[in-house]
mmCIF file with all atom_site columns, C-alpha atoms in Angstrom:
data_model
loop_
_atom_site.group_PDB
_atom_site.id
_atom_site.type_symbol
_atom_site.label_atom_id
_atom_site.label_alt_id
_atom_site.label_comp_id
_atom_site.label_asym_id
_atom_site.label_entity_id
_atom_site.label_seq_id
_atom_site.pdbx_PDB_ins_code
_atom_site.Cartn_x
_atom_site.Cartn_y
_atom_site.Cartn_z
_atom_site.occupancy
_atom_site.B_iso_or_equiv
_atom_site.pdbx_formal_charge
_atom_site.auth_seq_id
_atom_site.auth_comp_id
_atom_site.auth_asym_id
_atom_site.auth_atom_id
_atom_site.pdbx_PDB_model_num
ATOM 1   C CA . MET A 1 1   ? 32.631  -81.145 31.601 1.00 44.00 ? 56  MET A CA 1
ATOM 2   C CA . LEU A 1 2   ? 32.359  -78.646 34.486 1.00 45.00 ? 57  LEU A CA 1
ATOM 3   C CA . ALA A 1 3   ? 36.117  -78.785 34.950 1.00 44.00 ? 58  ALA A CA 1
ATOM 4   C CA . GLU A 1 4   ? 36.544  -77.792 31.291 1.00 45.00 ? 59  GLU A CA 1
ATOM 5   C CA . LEU A 1 5   ? 34.504  -74.657 31.944 1.00 45.00 ? 60  LEU A CA 1
ATOM 6   C CA . GLN A 1 6   ? 36.419  -73.469 34.981 1.00 42.00 ? 61  GLN A CA 1
ATOM 7   C CA . GLN A 1 7   ? 38.434  -71.025 32.902 1.00 43.00 ? 62  GLN A CA 1
ATOM 8   C CA . LYS A 1 8   ? 36.511  -67.730 33.155 1.00 40.00 ? 63  LYS A CA 1
ATOM 9   C CA . CYS A 1 9   ? 34.320  -67.346 30.050 1.00 46.00 ? 64  CYS A CA 1
ATOM 10  C CA . GLY A 1 10  ? 36.217  -70.092 28.267 1.00 51.00 ? 65  GLY A CA 1
ATOM 11  C CA . CYS A 1 11  ? 34.074  -71.405 25.420 1.00 55.00 ? 66  CYS A CA 1
ATOM 12  C CA . VAL A 1 12  ? 33.750  -75.152 24.979 1.00 54.00 ? 67  VAL A CA 1
ATOM 13  C CA . GLN A 1 13  ? 31.941  -77.088 22.256 1.00 53.00 ? 68  GLN A CA 1
ATOM 14  C CA . CYS A 1 14  ? 30.004  -80.054 23.555 1.00 51.00 ? 69  CYS A CA 1
ATOM 15  C CA . ILE A 1 15  ? 30.700  -83.080 21.366 1.00 49.00 ? 70  ILE A CA 1
ATOM 16  C CA . GLN A 1 16  ? 27.338  -84.667 22.269 1.00 51.00 ? 71  GLN A CA 1
ATOM 17  C CA . CYS A 1 17  ? 24.991  -81.727 21.608 1.00 50.00 ? 72  CYS A CA 1
ATOM 18  C CA . ASN A 1 18  ? 27.175  -79.489 19.387 1.00 52.00 ? 73  ASN A CA 1
ATOM 19  C CA . TYR A 1 19  ? 26.417  -76.379 21.468 1.00 54.00 ? 74  TYR A CA 1
ATOM 20  C CA . VAL A 1 20  ? 29.215  -73.905 22.000 1.00 53.00 ? 75  VAL A CA 1
ATOM 21  C CA . HIS A 1 21  ? 28.691  -72.687 25.524 1.00 57.00 ? 76  HIS A CA 1
ATOM 22  C CA . CYS A 1 22  ? 30.580  -70.498 27.913 1.00 67.00 ? 77  CYS A CA 1
ATOM 23  C CA . LEU A 1 23  ? 30.878  -70.581 31.656 1.00 72.00 ? 78  LEU A CA 1
ATOM 24  C CA . CYS A 1 24  ? 29.444  -67.051 31.676 1.00 76.00 ? 79  CYS A CA 1
ATOM 25  C CA . PHE A 1 25  ? 26.280  -68.267 29.901 1.00 80.00 ? 80  PHE A CA 1
ATOM 26  C CA . VAL A 1 26  ? 25.867  -71.147 32.357 1.00 84.00 ? 81  VAL A CA 1
ATOM 27  C CA . GLN A 1 27  ? 26.411  -68.838 35.350 1.00 83.00 ? 82  GLN A CA 1
ATOM 28  C CA . GLU A 1 28  ? 23.972  -66.237 33.988 1.00 83.00 ? 83  GLU A CA 1
ATOM 29  C CA . TYR A 1 29  ? 21.330  -68.913 33.386 1.00 85.00 ? 84  TYR A CA 1
ATOM 30  C CA . LEU A 1 30  ? 21.733  -70.397 36.869 1.00 87.00 ? 85  LEU A CA 1
ATOM 31  C CA . THR A 1 31  ? 21.793  -66.925 38.455 1.00 83.00 ? 86  THR A CA 1
ATOM 32  C CA . LYS A 1 32  ? 18.591  -65.866 36.681 1.00 82.00 ? 87  LYS A CA 1
ATOM 33  C CA . TYR A 1 33  ? 16.572  -69.039 37.207 1.00 82.00 ? 88  TYR A CA 1
ATOM 34  C CA . TYR A 1 34  ? 18.164  -70.758 40.251 1.00 81.00 ? 89  TYR A CA 1
ATOM 35  C CA . GLY A 1 35  ? 19.708  -68.033 42.423 1.00 77.00 ? 90  GLY A CA 1
ATOM 36  C CA . PHE A 1 36  ? 23.374  -68.888 41.782 1.00 78.00 ? 91  PHE A CA 1
ATOM 37  C CA . LYS A 1 37  ? 25.610  -66.156 43.200 1.00 73.00 ? 92  LYS A CA 1
ATOM 38  C CA . GLU A 1 38  ? 29.231  -66.096 42.096 1.00 64.00 ? 93  GLU A CA 1
ATOM 39  C CA . ASP A 1 39  ? 31.814  -65.722 44.853 1.00 54.00 ? 94  ASP A CA 1
ATOM 40  C CA . ILE A 1 40  ? 29.254  -65.791 47.691 1.00 46.00 ? 95  ILE A CA 1
ATOM 41  C CA . ILE A 1 41  ? 31.359  -68.401 49.461 1.00 44.00 ? 96  ILE A CA 1
ATOM 42  C CA . PRO A 1 42  ? 35.004  -67.536 50.133 1.00 45.00 ? 97  PRO A CA 1
ATOM 43  C CA . ARG A 1 43  ? 37.412  -69.922 48.420 1.00 43.00 ? 98  ARG A CA 1
ATOM 44  C CA . THR A 1 44  ? 38.995  -70.643 51.813 1.00 43.00 ? 99  THR A CA 1
ATOM 45  C CA . LYS A 1 45  ? 35.849  -72.483 52.849 1.00 42.00 ? 100 LYS A CA 1
ATOM 46  C CA . SER A 1 46  ? 35.400  -76.134 52.006 1.00 41.00 ? 101 SER A CA 1
ATOM 47  C CA . LYS A 1 47  ? 32.669  -75.293 49.502 1.00 43.00 ? 102 LYS A CA 1
ATOM 48  C CA . THR A 1 48  ? 34.088  -73.624 46.399 1.00 46.00 ? 103 THR A CA 1
ATOM 49  C CA . ASN A 1 49  ? 32.158  -71.849 43.671 1.00 48.00 ? 104 ASN A CA 1
ATOM 50  C CA . GLY A 1 50  ? 32.588  -74.967 41.539 1.00 56.00 ? 105 GLY A CA 1
ATOM 51  C CA . ASN A 1 51  ? 30.666  -76.979 44.154 1.00 77.00 ? 106 ASN A CA 1
ATOM 52  C CA . VAL A 1 52  ? 27.923  -74.332 44.350 1.00 78.00 ? 107 VAL A CA 1
ATOM 53  C CA . LEU A 1 53  ? 27.682  -74.255 40.550 1.00 81.00 ? 108 LEU A CA 1
ATOM 54  C CA . GLU A 1 54  ? 27.412  -78.042 40.487 1.00 85.00 ? 109 GLU A CA 1
ATOM 55  C CA . GLU A 1 55  ? 24.639  -77.922 43.141 1.00 84.00 ? 110 GLU A CA 1
ATOM 56  C CA . LYS A 1 56  ? 22.690  -75.383 41.065 1.00 86.00 ? 111 LYS A CA 1
ATOM 57  C CA . ILE A 1 57  ? 23.060  -77.583 37.981 1.00 89.00 ? 112 ILE A CA 1
ATOM 58  C CA . GLN A 1 58  ? 21.675  -80.470 40.068 1.00 88.00 ? 113 GLN A CA 1
ATOM 59  C CA . GLU A 1 59  ? 18.697  -78.315 41.175 1.00 86.00 ? 114 GLU A CA 1
ATOM 60  C CA . MET A 1 60  ? 17.984  -77.471 37.555 1.00 88.00 ? 115 MET A CA 1
ATOM 61  C CA . GLN A 1 61  ? 18.279  -81.099 36.442 1.00 90.00 ? 116 GLN A CA 1
ATOM 62  C CA . GLN A 1 62  ? 15.920  -82.215 39.205 1.00 86.00 ? 117 GLN A CA 1
ATOM 63  C CA . PHE A 1 63  ? 13.392  -79.486 38.312 1.00 85.00 ? 118 PHE A CA 1
ATOM 64  C CA . PHE A 1 64  ? 13.299  -80.627 34.670 1.00 87.00 ? 119 PHE A CA 1
ATOM 65  C CA . GLY A 1 65  ? 13.237  -84.348 35.511 1.00 89.00 ? 120 GLY A CA 1
ATOM 66  C CA . LEU A 1 66  ? 16.681  -84.975 34.055 1.00 89.00 ? 121 LEU A CA 1
ATOM 67  C CA . GLU A 1 67  ? 19.260  -87.391 35.412 1.00 91.00 ? 122 GLU A CA 1
ATOM 68  C CA . VAL A 1 68  ? 20.829  -85.514 38.351 1.00 89.00 ? 123 VAL A CA 1
ATOM 69  C CA . THR A 1 69  ? 24.569  -85.522 37.648 1.00 90.00 ? 124 THR A CA 1
ATOM 70  C CA . GLY A 1 70  ? 25.651  -81.950 38.368 1.00 88.00 ? 125 GLY A CA 1
ATOM 71  C CA . GLN A 1 71  ? 27.432  -82.047 35.015 1.00 87.00 ? 126 GLN A CA 1
ATOM 72  C CA . LEU A 1 72  ? 26.729  -80.030 31.877 1.00 84.00 ? 127 LEU A CA 1
ATOM 73  C CA . ASP A 1 73  ? 25.633  -83.018 29.828 1.00 85.00 ? 128 ASP A CA 1
ATOM 74  C CA . SER A 1 74  ? 23.738  -82.841 26.545 1.00 85.00 ? 129 SER A CA 1
ATOM 75  C CA . PRO A 1 75  ? 20.153  -82.915 27.967 1.00 89.00 ? 130 PRO A CA 1
ATOM 76  C CA . THR A 1 76  ? 21.047  -80.164 30.466 1.00 89.00 ? 131 THR A CA 1
ATOM 77  C CA . LEU A 1 77  ? 22.530  -77.926 27.771 1.00 86.00 ? 132 LEU A CA 1
ATOM 78  C CA . VAL A 1 78  ? 19.562  -78.485 25.463 1.00 87.00 ? 133 VAL A CA 1
ATOM 79  C CA . ILE A 1 79  ? 17.244  -77.233 28.244 1.00 88.00 ? 134 ILE A CA 1
ATOM 80  C CA . MET A 1 80  ? 19.503  -74.249 28.958 1.00 88.00 ? 135 MET A CA 1
ATOM 81  C CA . HIS A 1 81  ? 19.399  -73.209 25.295 1.00 83.00 ? 136 HIS A CA 1
ATOM 82  C CA . THR A 1 82  ? 15.620  -73.645 24.913 1.00 84.00 ? 137 THR A CA 1
ATOM 83  C CA . PRO A 1 83  ? 13.523  -70.428 24.794 1.00 81.00 ? 138 PRO A CA 1
ATOM 84  C CA . ARG A 1 84  ? 11.532  -70.105 28.020 1.00 80.00 ? 139 ARG A CA 1
ATOM 85  C CA . CYS A 1 85  ? 9.603   -67.994 30.511 1.00 74.00 ? 140 CYS A CA 1
ATOM 86  C CA . GLY A 1 86  ? 11.682  -65.322 32.218 1.00 75.00 ? 141 GLY A CA 1
ATOM 87  C CA . MET A 1 87  ? 10.656  -66.099 35.784 1.00 69.00 ? 142 MET A CA 1
ATOM 88  C CA . PRO A 1 88  ? 12.827  -68.240 38.092 1.00 76.00 ? 143 PRO A CA 1
ATOM 89  C CA . ASP A 1 89  ? 12.010  -71.941 38.332 1.00 77.00 ? 144 ASP A CA 1
ATOM 90  C CA . LEU A 1 90  ? 12.633  -72.008 42.082 1.00 66.00 ? 145 LEU A CA 1
ATOM 91  C CA . GLN A 1 91  ? 11.930  -69.118 44.425 1.00 58.00 ? 146 GLN A CA 1
ATOM 92  C CA . HIS A 1 92  ? 12.455  -68.745 48.134 1.00 49.00 ? 147 HIS A CA 1
ATOM 93  C CA . ARG A 1 93  ? 9.241   -68.142 50.076 1.00 46.00 ? 148 ARG A CA 1
ATOM 94  C CA . SER A 1 94  ? 10.511  -64.701 51.083 1.00 49.00 ? 149 SER A CA 1
ATOM 95  C CA . ALA A 1 95  ? 10.652  -63.716 47.387 1.00 50.00 ? 150 ALA A CA 1
ATOM 96  C CA . VAL A 1 96  ? 7.007   -64.606 46.788 1.00 51.00 ? 151 VAL A CA 1
ATOM 97  C CA . PRO A 1 97  ? 4.604   -61.777 47.609 1.00 51.00 ? 152 PRO A CA 1
ATOM 98  C CA . TRP A 1 98  ? 2.464   -62.502 50.650 1.00 50.00 ? 153 TRP A CA 1
ATOM 99  C CA . ARG A 1 99  ? -0.986  -63.699 49.620 1.00 53.00 ? 154 ARG A CA 1
ATOM 100 C CA . SER A 1 100 ? 0.148   -64.253 46.051 1.00 71.00 ? 155 SER A CA 1
ATOM 101 C CA . ARG A 1 101 ? -3.284  -65.251 44.847 1.00 81.00 ? 156 ARG A CA 1
ATOM 102 C CA . TRP A 1 102 ? -6.205  -63.368 43.440 1.00 88.00 ? 157 TRP A CA 1
ATOM 103 C CA . MET A 1 103 ? -8.440  -62.003 46.169 1.00 88.00 ? 158 MET A CA 1
ATOM 104 C CA . LYS A 1 104 ? -11.486 -62.108 43.867 1.00 93.00 ? 159 LYS A CA 1
ATOM 105 C CA . HIS A 1 105 ? -12.880 -64.600 41.376 1.00 95.00 ? 160 HIS A CA 1
ATOM 106 C CA . HIS A 1 106 ? -13.966 -62.296 38.544 1.00 97.00 ? 161 HIS A CA 1
ATOM 107 C CA . LEU A 1 107 ? -10.939 -60.875 36.749 1.00 97.00 ? 162 LEU A CA 1
ATOM 108 C CA . THR A 1 108 ? -10.514 -58.627 33.752 1.00 97.00 ? 163 THR A CA 1
ATOM 109 C CA . TYR A 1 109 ? -7.797  -58.808 31.134 1.00 98.00 ? 164 TYR A CA 1
ATOM 110 C CA . ARG A 1 110 ? -6.777  -56.414 28.395 1.00 97.00 ? 165 ARG A CA 1
ATOM 111 C CA . ILE A 1 111 ? -4.473  -56.928 25.454 1.00 98.00 ? 166 ILE A CA 1
ATOM 112 C CA . TYR A 1 112 ? -2.667  -53.592 25.621 1.00 96.00 ? 167 TYR A CA 1
ATOM 113 C CA . ASN A 1 113 ? -0.993  -54.037 22.234 1.00 97.00 ? 168 ASN A CA 1
ATOM 114 C CA . TYR A 1 114 ? -0.826  -56.723 19.573 1.00 97.00 ? 169 TYR A CA 1
ATOM 115 C CA . THR A 1 115 ? 2.119   -58.398 17.909 1.00 97.00 ? 170 THR A CA 1
ATOM 116 C CA . PRO A 1 116 ? 2.321   -57.624 14.182 1.00 96.00 ? 171 PRO A CA 1
ATOM 117 C CA . ASP A 1 117 ? 3.258   -61.285 13.633 1.00 96.00 ? 172 ASP A CA 1
ATOM 118 C CA . MET A 1 118 ? -0.357  -62.449 13.933 1.00 97.00 ? 173 MET A CA 1
ATOM 119 C CA . LYS A 1 119 ? -3.892  -61.353 13.126 1.00 97.00 ? 174 LYS A CA 1
ATOM 120 C CA . ARG A 1 120 ? -5.601  -59.607 16.045 1.00 97.00 ? 175 ARG A CA 1
ATOM 121 C CA . GLU A 1 121 ? -8.457  -62.112 16.033 1.00 97.00 ? 176 GLU A CA 1
ATOM 122 C CA . ASP A 1 122 ? -5.958  -64.984 16.344 1.00 97.00 ? 177 ASP A CA 1
ATOM 123 C CA . VAL A 1 123 ? -4.267  -63.312 19.335 1.00 97.00 ? 178 VAL A CA 1
ATOM 124 C CA . ASP A 1 124 ? -7.689  -62.688 20.924 1.00 97.00 ? 179 ASP A CA 1
ATOM 125 C CA . TYR A 1 125 ? -8.701  -66.309 20.386 1.00 97.00 ? 180 TYR A CA 1
ATOM 126 C CA . ILE A 1 126 ? -5.455  -67.712 21.827 1.00 96.00 ? 181 ILE A CA 1
ATOM 127 C CA . PHE A 1 127 ? -5.736  -65.666 25.025 1.00 97.00 ? 182 PHE A CA 1
ATOM 128 C CA . GLN A 1 128 ? -9.448  -66.428 25.365 1.00 97.00 ? 183 GLN A CA 1
ATOM 129 C CA . LYS A 1 129 ? -8.663  -70.159 25.130 1.00 96.00 ? 184 LYS A CA 1
ATOM 130 C CA . ALA A 1 130 ? -5.762  -69.838 27.605 1.00 95.00 ? 185 ALA A CA 1
ATOM 131 C CA . PHE A 1 131 ? -7.989  -68.132 30.172 1.00 97.00 ? 186 PHE A CA 1
ATOM 132 C CA . GLN A 1 132 ? -10.666 -70.763 29.548 1.00 97.00 ? 187 GLN A CA 1
ATOM 133 C CA . VAL A 1 133 ? -8.153  -73.440 30.621 1.00 96.00 ? 188 VAL A CA 1
ATOM 134 C CA . TRP A 1 134 ? -7.881  -71.662 33.997 1.00 94.00 ? 189 TRP A CA 1
ATOM 135 C CA . SER A 1 135 ? -11.645 -71.112 34.276 1.00 96.00 ? 190 SER A CA 1
ATOM 136 C CA . ASP A 1 136 ? -12.295 -74.796 33.678 1.00 96.00 ? 191 ASP A CA 1
ATOM 137 C CA . VAL A 1 137 ? -10.261 -75.899 36.709 1.00 95.00 ? 192 VAL A CA 1
ATOM 138 C CA . THR A 1 138 ? -10.503 -72.958 39.144 1.00 94.00 ? 193 THR A CA 1
ATOM 139 C CA . PRO A 1 139 ? -13.238 -70.642 40.430 1.00 94.00 ? 194 PRO A CA 1
ATOM 140 C CA . LEU A 1 140 ? -11.677 -67.807 38.377 1.00 96.00 ? 195 LEU A CA 1
ATOM 141 C CA . LYS A 1 141 ? -13.684 -66.160 35.585 1.00 97.00 ? 196 LYS A CA 1
ATOM 142 C CA . PHE A 1 142 ? -12.054 -63.872 33.014 1.00 98.00 ? 197 PHE A CA 1
ATOM 143 C CA . ARG A 1 143 ? -13.598 -61.032 31.004 1.00 98.00 ? 198 ARG A CA 1
ATOM 144 C CA . LYS A 1 144 ? -11.821 -59.092 28.284 1.00 98.00 ? 199 LYS A CA 1
ATOM 145 C CA . ILE A 1 145 ? -11.958 -55.290 28.414 1.00 98.00 ? 200 ILE A CA 1
ATOM 146 C CA . TYR A 1 146 ? -10.849 -52.901 25.675 1.00 96.00 ? 201 TYR A CA 1
ATOM 147 C CA . ALA A 1 147 ? -9.835  -49.778 27.597 1.00 96.00 ? 202 ALA A CA 1
ATOM 148 C CA . GLY A 1 148 ? -8.609  -48.801 31.036 1.00 94.00 ? 203 GLY A CA 1
ATOM 149 C CA . GLU A 1 149 ? -6.655  -50.792 33.580 1.00 93.00 ? 204 GLU A CA 1
ATOM 150 C CA . ALA A 1 150 ? -7.408  -54.522 33.741 1.00 95.00 ? 205 ALA A CA 1
ATOM 151 C CA . ASP A 1 151 ? -6.390  -56.962 36.459 1.00 95.00 ? 206 ASP A CA 1
ATOM 152 C CA . ILE A 1 152 ? -4.174  -58.641 33.863 1.00 96.00 ? 207 ILE A CA 1
ATOM 153 C CA . MET A 1 153 ? -2.553  -56.376 31.289 1.00 96.00 ? 208 MET A CA 1
ATOM 154 C CA . ILE A 1 154 ? -1.067  -58.305 28.360 1.00 97.00 ? 209 ILE A CA 1
ATOM 155 C CA . ARG A 1 155 ? 1.718   -56.572 26.489 1.00 96.00 ? 210 ARG A CA 1
ATOM 156 C CA . PHE A 1 156 ? 4.166   -57.327 23.676 1.00 96.00 ? 211 PHE A CA 1
ATOM 157 C CA . ALA A 1 157 ? 7.443   -55.406 24.101 1.00 94.00 ? 212 ALA A CA 1
ATOM 158 C CA . PHE A 1 158 ? 11.127  -55.281 23.147 1.00 94.00 ? 213 PHE A CA 1
ATOM 159 C CA . GLY A 1 159 ? 14.109  -55.224 25.537 1.00 90.00 ? 214 GLY A CA 1
ATOM 160 C CA . ALA A 1 160 ? 13.734  -52.877 28.518 1.00 90.00 ? 215 ALA A CA 1
ATOM 161 C CA . HIS A 1 161 ? 10.017  -52.155 28.757 1.00 88.00 ? 216 HIS A CA 1
ATOM 162 C CA . GLY A 1 162 ? 9.318   -50.552 32.116 1.00 84.00 ? 217 GLY A CA 1
ATOM 163 C CA . ASP A 1 163 ? 9.803   -53.376 34.604 1.00 85.00 ? 218 ASP A CA 1
ATOM 164 C CA . SER A 1 164 ? 12.932  -54.880 36.126 1.00 79.00 ? 219 SER A CA 1
ATOM 165 C CA . ASN A 1 165 ? 12.975  -57.798 33.654 1.00 82.00 ? 220 ASN A CA 1
ATOM 166 C CA . PRO A 1 166 ? 14.224  -56.621 30.238 1.00 87.00 ? 221 PRO A CA 1
ATOM 167 C CA . PHE A 1 167 ? 13.831  -59.050 27.371 1.00 88.00 ? 222 PHE A CA 1
ATOM 168 C CA . ASP A 1 168 ? 16.950  -60.494 25.762 1.00 85.00 ? 223 ASP A CA 1
ATOM 169 C CA . GLY A 1 169 ? 15.989  -60.612 22.079 1.00 87.00 ? 224 GLY A CA 1
ATOM 170 C CA . ARG A 1 170 ? 15.048  -63.661 20.052 1.00 88.00 ? 225 ARG A CA 1
ATOM 171 C CA . GLY A 1 171 ? 15.459  -66.963 21.889 1.00 84.00 ? 226 GLY A CA 1
ATOM 172 C CA . GLY A 1 172 ? 16.177  -67.156 25.612 1.00 81.00 ? 227 GLY A CA 1
ATOM 173 C CA . THR A 1 173 ? 13.392  -65.513 27.612 1.00 85.00 ? 228 THR A CA 1
ATOM 174 C CA . ILE A 1 174 ? 10.180  -65.367 25.591 1.00 89.00 ? 229 ILE A CA 1
ATOM 175 C CA . ALA A 1 175 ? 7.754   -64.044 28.218 1.00 92.00 ? 230 ALA A CA 1
ATOM 176 C CA . HIS A 1 176 ? 7.211   -63.375 31.905 1.00 91.00 ? 231 HIS A CA 1
ATOM 177 C CA . ALA A 1 177 ? 4.288   -62.755 34.210 1.00 90.00 ? 232 ALA A CA 1
ATOM 178 C CA . PHE A 1 178 ? 3.885   -61.378 37.711 1.00 88.00 ? 233 PHE A CA 1
ATOM 179 C CA . TYR A 1 179 ? 2.172   -62.726 40.805 1.00 85.00 ? 234 TYR A CA 1
ATOM 180 C CA . PRO A 1 180 ? -1.404  -61.501 41.386 1.00 89.00 ? 235 PRO A CA 1
ATOM 181 C CA . GLY A 1 181 ? -1.904  -58.076 42.904 1.00 83.00 ? 236 GLY A CA 1
ATOM 182 C CA . PRO A 1 182 ? -2.327  -54.383 42.085 1.00 82.00 ? 237 PRO A CA 1
ATOM 183 C CA . GLY A 1 183 ? -0.384  -52.394 39.502 1.00 84.00 ? 238 GLY A CA 1
ATOM 184 C CA . ILE A 1 184 ? 2.017   -54.460 37.409 1.00 86.00 ? 239 ILE A CA 1
ATOM 185 C CA . GLN A 1 185 ? 1.227   -57.522 39.545 1.00 86.00 ? 240 GLN A CA 1
ATOM 186 C CA . GLY A 1 186 ? -0.766  -60.044 37.527 1.00 91.00 ? 241 GLY A CA 1
ATOM 187 C CA . ASP A 1 187 ? 0.444   -58.687 34.185 1.00 93.00 ? 242 ASP A CA 1
ATOM 188 C CA . ALA A 1 188 ? 1.973   -60.792 31.400 1.00 94.00 ? 243 ALA A CA 1
ATOM 189 C CA . HIS A 1 189 ? 4.651   -59.532 29.008 1.00 95.00 ? 244 HIS A CA 1
ATOM 190 C CA . PHE A 1 190 ? 5.757   -61.205 25.769 1.00 95.00 ? 245 PHE A CA 1
ATOM 191 C CA . ASP A 1 191 ? 9.048   -60.572 23.961 1.00 94.00 ? 246 ASP A CA 1
ATOM 192 C CA . GLU A 1 192 ? 8.222   -58.913 20.638 1.00 96.00 ? 247 GLU A CA 1
ATOM 193 C CA . ALA A 1 193 ? 11.641  -59.945 19.296 1.00 94.00 ? 248 ALA A CA 1
ATOM 194 C CA . GLU A 1 194 ? 10.251  -63.486 19.040 1.00 94.00 ? 249 GLU A CA 1
ATOM 195 C CA . ILE A 1 195 ? 8.317   -64.616 15.975 1.00 94.00 ? 250 ILE A CA 1
ATOM 196 C CA . TRP A 1 196 ? 4.809   -65.316 17.281 1.00 95.00 ? 251 TRP A CA 1
ATOM 197 C CA . SER A 1 197 ? 2.406   -67.657 15.514 1.00 93.00 ? 252 SER A CA 1
ATOM 198 C CA . LYS A 1 198 ? -0.649  -69.769 16.272 1.00 88.00 ? 253 LYS A CA 1
ATOM 199 C CA . SER A 1 199 ? 1.557   -72.845 16.495 1.00 81.00 ? 254 SER A CA 1
ATOM 200 C CA . SER A 1 200 ? 4.267   -71.395 18.763 1.00 65.00 ? 255 SER A CA 1
#
């Protein structure tokens, strides 16, 4: 299947999964979540971009526990088209902030704004339960505040929203969060273009 996609941005319909996908989509996905860089290796070298692309597909398949084939098979494409977190699945140690852990055990969180898709009390309850999951298995304790700057600012936003990770509309990236630290670090952003509900 990879050979079928070698034509730049050529769209192909997968007979197995019925997805119409383009090489550009696959490259963008692997660039965003697995560090694929197009044309980083000159074509005169023994490793061509096709080999690098295949290696990145293998990394992705291994990460998700799929059969590692390096091919764009149906299970791989289903994962690629599933809405997900916007942060990379694999990061080099140099990309992770030094001491990327909370330096204290008592943390505050604030829901900066609410999605109109749900009742405020439902949003409050969901986040309270999510933080309780962490409190139950770590020494971290979370307290909600209603004004000012919290350690974890929770925000619903559309598209470009003040960080270097703009949302892409409905589907695709649904949220992202940042490693612990000051400022935007530790914050969690949710794509308002999604339809949020208690069951999603």
